[in-house]
Amino acid sequence: RKEVEQDPGPFNVPEGATVAFNCTYSNSASQSFFWYRQDCRKEPKLLMSVYSSGNEDGRFTAQLNRASQYISLLIRDSKLSDSATYLCVVNIGGNKLVFGAGTILRVKS
Amino acid sequence: NAGVTQTPKFQVLKTGQSMTLQCAQDMNHEYMSWYRQDPGMGLRLIHYSVGAGITDQGEVPNGYNVSRSTTEDFPLRLLSAAPSQTSVYFCASSYVGAQFEQFFGPGTRLTVL
């Protein structure tokens, strides 16, 4: 079983739609959680951290469920520019991040 | 600031050849790392360093060597290239204690024939 699992998608949505991605992790001792964004043939960049209480950054909301060991990312009012691969990332401690394989989002006009 | 730079951008090798992928950062980050990214798999950590003179193995270190003689540079050496090492390689850096925010270079696309 992979340490971090994501639905690879692709998720094809129209502009203005709300879309949600989930990610599960296997290591219950994982310490912190993040979402990265990776545009096609580019490097990953940090999108947002995920806190136990949930957090929001504009149209993006991230949530953590430690009991069920999953993380979610909700994007409201999708824009064409949101098209990218979204990587779920888990800090398992000891200076090590584990990256999921990513979920592809395609927003179409 | 240039951030994290990597050279070359593309490389084709024959099986058995060796080469060095270069990585440099100008943000004075203590932590640097190398990842490889393959289709359907997440980025996998190859080697990392928490400061000059200190390196350690990641998840997939076999076939690769690293050294860290300065804070700025963290080269990755392929000792004897194999087709299984065909991948996209990313170098990243961050402050120690803030590894969650990795700053990645643009990547090197390596093909081993």
PDB file of N, CA and C in Angstrom, chain A residues 1-57:
ATOM      1  N   ARG A   1       0.847  -1.197   0.000  1.00  0.00           N
ATOM      2  CA  ARG A   1       0.000   0.000   0.000  1.00  0.00           C
ATOM      3  C   ARG A   1       0.882   1.246   0.000  1.00  0.00           C
ATOM      4  N   LYS A   2       0.548   2.222  -0.866  1.00  0.00           N
ATOM      5  CA  LYS A   2       1.314   3.449  -0.894  1.00  0.00           C
ATOM      6  C   LYS A   2       1.078   4.244   0.377  1.00  0.00           C
ATOM      7  N   GLU A   3       2.095   5.007   0.777  1.00  0.00           N
ATOM      8  CA  GLU A   3       1.945   5.804   2.003  1.00  0.00           C
ATOM      9  C   GLU A   3       0.943   6.925   1.833  1.00  0.00           C
ATOM     10  N   VAL A   4       0.874   7.477   0.639  1.00  0.00           N
ATOM     11  CA  VAL A   4      -0.062   8.557   0.342  1.00  0.00           C
ATOM     12  C   VAL A   4      -0.771   8.202  -0.962  1.00  0.00           C
ATOM     13  N   GLU A   5      -2.083   8.135  -0.927  1.00  0.00           N
ATOM     14  CA  GLU A   5      -2.843   7.733  -2.108  1.00  0.00           C
ATOM     15  C   GLU A   5      -3.808   8.830  -2.518  1.00  0.00           C
ATOM     16  N   GLN A   6      -3.854   9.051  -3.821  1.00  0.00           N
ATOM     17  CA  GLN A   6      -4.759  10.035  -4.388  1.00  0.00           C
ATOM     18  C   GLN A   6      -5.452   9.442  -5.601  1.00  0.00           C
ATOM     19  N   ASP A   7      -6.661   9.883  -5.863  1.00  0.00           N
ATOM     20  CA  ASP A   7      -7.355   9.551  -7.100  1.00  0.00           C
ATOM     21  C   ASP A   7      -6.642  10.308  -8.219  1.00  0.00           C
ATOM     22  N   PRO A   8      -6.115   9.605  -9.218  1.00  0.00           N
ATOM     23  CA  PRO A   8      -5.327  10.309 -10.238  1.00  0.00           C
ATOM     24  C   PRO A   8      -6.153  11.214 -11.153  1.00  0.00           C
ATOM     25  N   GLY A   9      -7.494  10.963 -11.190  1.00  0.00           N
ATOM     26  CA  GLY A   9      -8.333  11.746 -12.093  1.00  0.00           C
ATOM     27  C   GLY A   9      -8.132  11.251 -13.524  1.00  0.00           C
ATOM     28  N   PRO A  10      -8.276  12.111 -14.550  1.00  0.00           N
ATOM     29  CA  PRO A  10      -8.474  13.540 -14.382  1.00  0.00           C
ATOM     30  C   PRO A  10      -9.910  13.918 -14.001  1.00  0.00           C
ATOM     31  N   PHE A  11     -10.007  15.016 -13.279  1.00  0.00           N
ATOM     32  CA  PHE A  11     -11.288  15.625 -12.997  1.00  0.00           C
ATOM     33  C   PHE A  11     -11.490  16.714 -14.059  1.00  0.00           C
ATOM     34  N   ASN A  12     -12.512  16.538 -14.880  1.00  0.00           N
ATOM     35  CA  ASN A  12     -12.842  17.521 -15.914  1.00  0.00           C
ATOM     36  C   ASN A  12     -14.072  18.291 -15.455  1.00  0.00           C
ATOM     37  N   VAL A  13     -13.915  19.580 -15.215  1.00  0.00           N
ATOM     38  CA  VAL A  13     -15.029  20.384 -14.691  1.00  0.00           C
ATOM     39  C   VAL A  13     -15.170  21.649 -15.503  1.00  0.00           C
ATOM     40  N   PRO A  14     -16.397  22.206 -15.555  1.00  0.00           N
ATOM     41  CA  PRO A  14     -16.585  23.493 -16.236  1.00  0.00           C
ATOM     42  C   PRO A  14     -16.144  24.635 -15.325  1.00  0.00           C
ATOM     43  N   GLU A  15     -15.818  25.751 -15.939  1.00  0.00           N
ATOM     44  CA  GLU A  15     -15.531  26.956 -15.157  1.00  0.00           C
ATOM     45  C   GLU A  15     -16.675  27.238 -14.202  1.00  0.00           C
ATOM     46  N   GLY A  16     -16.333  27.676 -12.998  1.00  0.00           N
ATOM     47  CA  GLY A  16     -17.348  28.019 -12.017  1.00  0.00           C
ATOM     48  C   GLY A  16     -17.781  26.864 -11.136  1.00  0.00           C
ATOM     49  N   ALA A  17     -17.361  25.652 -11.485  1.00  0.00           N
ATOM     50  CA  ALA A  17     -17.766  24.481 -10.697  1.00  0.00           C
ATOM     51  C   ALA A  17     -16.982  24.406  -9.391  1.00  0.00           C
ATOM     52  N   THR A  18     -17.543  23.644  -8.457  1.00  0.00           N
ATOM     53  CA  THR A  18     -16.832  23.302  -7.221  1.00  0.00           C
ATOM     54  C   THR A  18     -16.329  21.873  -7.352  1.00  0.00           C
ATOM     55  N   VAL A  19     -15.094  21.660  -6.989  1.00  0.00           N
ATOM     56  CA  VAL A  19     -14.501  20.322  -7.125  1.00  0.00           C
ATOM     57  C   VAL A  19     -13.726  20.003  -5.847  1.00  0.00           C
ATOM     58  N   ALA A  20     -13.747  18.737  -5.476  1.00  0.00           N
ATOM     59  CA  ALA A  20     -13.050  18.315  -4.256  1.00  0.00           C
ATOM     60  C   ALA A  20     -12.169  17.113  -4.538  1.00  0.00           C
ATOM     61  N   PHE A  21     -10.986  17.113  -3.953  1.00  0.00           N
ATOM     62  CA  PHE A  21     -10.063  15.989  -4.051  1.00  0.00           C
ATOM     63  C   PHE A  21      -9.827  15.436  -2.653  1.00  0.00           C
ATOM     64  N   ASN A  22      -9.686  14.139  -2.575  1.00  0.00           N
ATOM     65  CA  ASN A  22      -9.318  13.513  -1.308  1.00  0.00           C
ATOM     66  C   ASN A  22      -7.962  12.836  -1.425  1.00  0.00           C
ATOM     67  N   CYS A  23      -7.362  12.619  -0.282  1.00  0.00           N
ATOM     68  CA  CYS A  23      -6.065  11.973  -0.215  1.00  0.00           C
ATOM     69  C   CYS A  23      -6.052  11.175   1.087  1.00  0.00           C
ATOM     70  N   THR A  24      -5.576   9.951   1.043  1.00  0.00           N
ATOM     71  CA  THR A  24      -5.453   9.165   2.272  1.00  0.00           C
ATOM     72  C   THR A  24      -3.996   8.871   2.550  1.00  0.00           C
ATOM     73  N   TYR A  25      -3.659   8.752   3.828  1.00  0.00           N
ATOM     74  CA  TYR A  25      -2.282   8.440   4.212  1.00  0.00           C
ATOM     75  C   TYR A  25      -2.290   7.282   5.193  1.00  0.00           C
ATOM     76  N   SER A  26      -1.206   6.523   5.190  1.00  0.00           N
ATOM     77  CA  SER A  26      -1.199   5.278   5.962  1.00  0.00           C
ATOM     78  C   SER A  26      -0.481   5.396   7.302  1.00  0.00           C
ATOM     79  N   ASN A  27       0.400   6.365   7.434  1.00  0.00           N
ATOM     80  CA  ASN A  27       1.201   6.486   8.657  1.00  0.00           C
ATOM     81  C   ASN A  27       0.478   7.352   9.675  1.00  0.00           C
ATOM     82  N   SER A  28      -0.047   6.714  10.724  1.00  0.00           N
ATOM     83  CA  SER A  28      -0.835   7.453  11.701  1.00  0.00           C
ATOM     84  C   SER A  28       0.015   8.433  12.511  1.00  0.00           C
ATOM     85  N   ALA A  29       1.340   8.273  12.438  1.00  0.00           N
ATOM     86  CA  ALA A  29       2.223   9.189  13.164  1.00  0.00           C
ATOM     87  C   ALA A  29       2.588  10.418  12.331  1.00  0.00           C
ATOM     88  N   SER A  30       2.017  10.551  11.154  1.00  0.00           N
ATOM     89  CA  SER A  30       2.320  11.694  10.301  1.00  0.00           C
ATOM     90  C   SER A  30       2.027  12.985  11.036  1.00  0.00           C
ATOM     91  N   GLN A  31       2.892  13.949  10.785  1.00  0.00           N
ATOM     92  CA  GLN A  31       2.879  15.140  11.639  1.00  0.00           C
ATOM     93  C   GLN A  31       2.180  16.340  11.022  1.00  0.00           C
ATOM     94  N   SER A  32       2.338  16.511   9.749  1.00  0.00           N
ATOM     95  CA  SER A  32       1.749  17.689   9.111  1.00  0.00           C
ATOM     96  C   SER A  32       1.475  17.381   7.646  1.00  0.00           C
ATOM     97  N   PHE A  33       0.647  18.228   7.046  1.00  0.00           N
ATOM     98  CA  PHE A  33       0.050  17.885   5.750  1.00  0.00           C
ATOM     99  C   PHE A  33      -0.050  19.126   4.884  1.00  0.00           C
ATOM    100  N   PHE A  34       0.102  18.911   3.579  1.00  0.00           N
ATOM    101  CA  PHE A  34       0.154  20.055   2.683  1.00  0.00           C
ATOM    102  C   PHE A  34      -0.424  19.679   1.329  1.00  0.00           C
ATOM    103  N   TRP A  35      -0.815  20.691   0.598  1.00  0.00           N
ATOM    104  CA  TRP A  35      -1.150  20.542  -0.813  1.00  0.00           C
ATOM    105  C   TRP A  35      -0.165  21.359  -1.626  1.00  0.00           C
ATOM    106  N   TYR A  36       0.389  20.709  -2.662  1.00  0.00           N
ATOM    107  CA  TYR A  36       1.238  21.379  -3.625  1.00  0.00           C
ATOM    108  C   TYR A  36       0.507  21.373  -4.962  1.00  0.00           C
ATOM    109  N   ARG A  37       0.859  22.350  -5.791  1.00  0.00           N
ATOM    110  CA  ARG A  37       0.306  22.427  -7.139  1.00  0.00           C
ATOM    111  C   ARG A  37       1.458  22.276  -8.135  1.00  0.00           C
ATOM    112  N   GLN A  38       1.214  21.499  -9.197  1.00  0.00           N
ATOM    113  CA  GLN A  38       2.235  21.323 -10.227  1.00  0.00           C
ATOM    114  C   GLN A  38       1.603  21.549 -11.589  1.00  0.00           C
ATOM    115  N   ASP A  39       2.033  22.597 -12.262  1.00  0.00           N
ATOM    116  CA  ASP A  39       1.580  22.841 -13.625  1.00  0.00           C
ATOM    117  C   ASP A  39       2.312  21.902 -14.573  1.00  0.00           C
ATOM    118  N   CYS A  40       1.727  21.725 -15.758  1.00  0.00           N
ATOM    119  CA  CYS A  40       2.270  20.762 -16.724  1.00  0.00           C
ATOM    120  C   CYS A  40       3.734  21.063 -17.033  1.00  0.00           C
ATOM    121  N   ARG A  41       4.586  20.079 -16.833  1.00  0.00           N
ATOM    122  CA  ARG A  41       6.010  20.151 -17.136  1.00  0.00           C
ATOM    123  C   ARG A  41       6.733  21.252 -16.345  1.00  0.00           C
ATOM    124  N   LYS A  42       6.193  21.553 -15.169  1.00  0.00           N
ATOM    125  CA  LYS A  42       6.821  22.535 -14.290  1.00  0.00           C
ATOM    126  C   LYS A  42       7.113  21.891 -12.938  1.00  0.00           C
ATOM    127  N   GLU A  43       7.759  22.659 -12.066  1.00  0.00           N
ATOM    128  CA  GLU A  43       8.064  22.149 -10.746  1.00  0.00           C
ATOM    129  C   GLU A  43       6.885  22.328  -9.800  1.00  0.00           C
ATOM    130  N   PRO A  44       6.787  21.491  -8.756  1.00  0.00           N
ATOM    131  CA  PRO A  44       5.733  21.659  -7.761  1.00  0.00           C
ATOM    132  C   PRO A  44       5.958  22.928  -6.933  1.00  0.00           C
ATOM    133  N   LYS A  45       4.826  23.510  -6.493  1.00  0.00           N
ATOM    134  CA  LYS A  45       4.909  24.682  -5.600  1.00  0.00           C
ATOM    135  C   LYS A  45       3.891  24.517  -4.486  1.00  0.00           C
ATOM    136  N   LEU A  46       4.252  24.964  -3.295  1.00  0.00           N
ATOM    137  CA  LEU A  46       3.355  24.850  -2.154  1.00  0.00           C
ATOM    138  C   LEU A  46       2.093  25.663  -2.388  1.00  0.00           C
ATOM    139  N   LEU A  47       0.942  25.026  -2.236  1.00  0.00           N
ATOM    140  CA  LEU A  47      -0.346  25.703  -2.375  1.00  0.00           C
ATOM    141  C   LEU A  47      -0.839  26.146  -0.998  1.00  0.00           C
ATOM    142  N   MET A  48      -0.928  25.204  -0.080  1.00  0.00           N
ATOM    143  CA  MET A  48      -1.370  25.546   1.265  1.00  0.00           C
ATOM    144  C   MET A  48      -1.092  24.413   2.236  1.00  0.00           C
ATOM    145  N   SER A  49      -1.009  24.780   3.502  1.00  0.00           N
ATOM    146  CA  SER A  49      -0.890  23.793   4.569  1.00  0.00           C
ATOM    147  C   SER A  49      -2.294  23.341   4.961  1.00  0.00           C
ATOM    148  N   VAL A  50      -2.363  22.210   5.641  1.00  0.00           N
ATOM    149  CA  VAL A  50      -3.647  21.664   6.079  1.00  0.00           C
ATOM    150  C   VAL A  50      -3.620  21.555   7.594  1.00  0.00           C
ATOM    151  N   TYR A  51      -4.507  22.254   8.262  1.00  0.00           N
ATOM    152  CA  TYR A  51      -4.535  22.249   9.712  1.00  0.00           C
ATOM    153  C   TYR A  51      -5.706  21.414  10.211  1.00  0.00           C
ATOM    154  N   SER A  52      -5.590  20.942  11.440  1.00  0.00           N
ATOM    155  CA  SER A  52      -6.640  20.096  12.016  1.00  0.00           C
ATOM    156  C   SER A  52      -7.984  20.807  12.036  1.00  0.00           C
ATOM    157  N   SER A  53      -7.941  22.113  12.212  1.00  0.00           N
ATOM    158  CA  SER A  53      -9.180  22.883  12.287  1.00  0.00           C
ATOM    159  C   SER A  53      -9.704  23.265  10.910  1.00  0.00           C
ATOM    160  N   GLY A  54      -8.970  22.874   9.876  1.00  0.00           N
ATOM    161  CA  GLY A  54      -9.347  23.272   8.522  1.00  0.00           C
ATOM    162  C   GLY A  54      -8.861  24.683   8.254  1.00  0.00           C
ATOM    163  N   ASN A  55      -8.566  24.965   7.010  1.00  0.00           N
ATOM    164  CA  ASN A  55      -8.157  26.327   6.672  1.00  0.00           C
ATOM    165  C   ASN A  55      -8.576  26.683   5.262  1.00  0.00           C
ATOM    166  N   GLU A  56      -8.728  27.978   5.069  1.00  0.00           N
ATOM    167  CA  GLU A  56      -9.267  28.498   3.816  1.00  0.00           C
ATOM    168  C   GLU A  56      -8.326  29.567   3.292  1.00  0.00           C
ATOM    169  N   ASP A  57      -8.138  29.559   1.979  1.00  0.00           N
ATOM    170  CA  ASP A  57      -7.345  30.596   1.338  1.00  0.00           C
ATOM    171  C   ASP A  57      -8.076  30.979   0.057  1.00  0.00           C
TER     172      ASP A  57
END
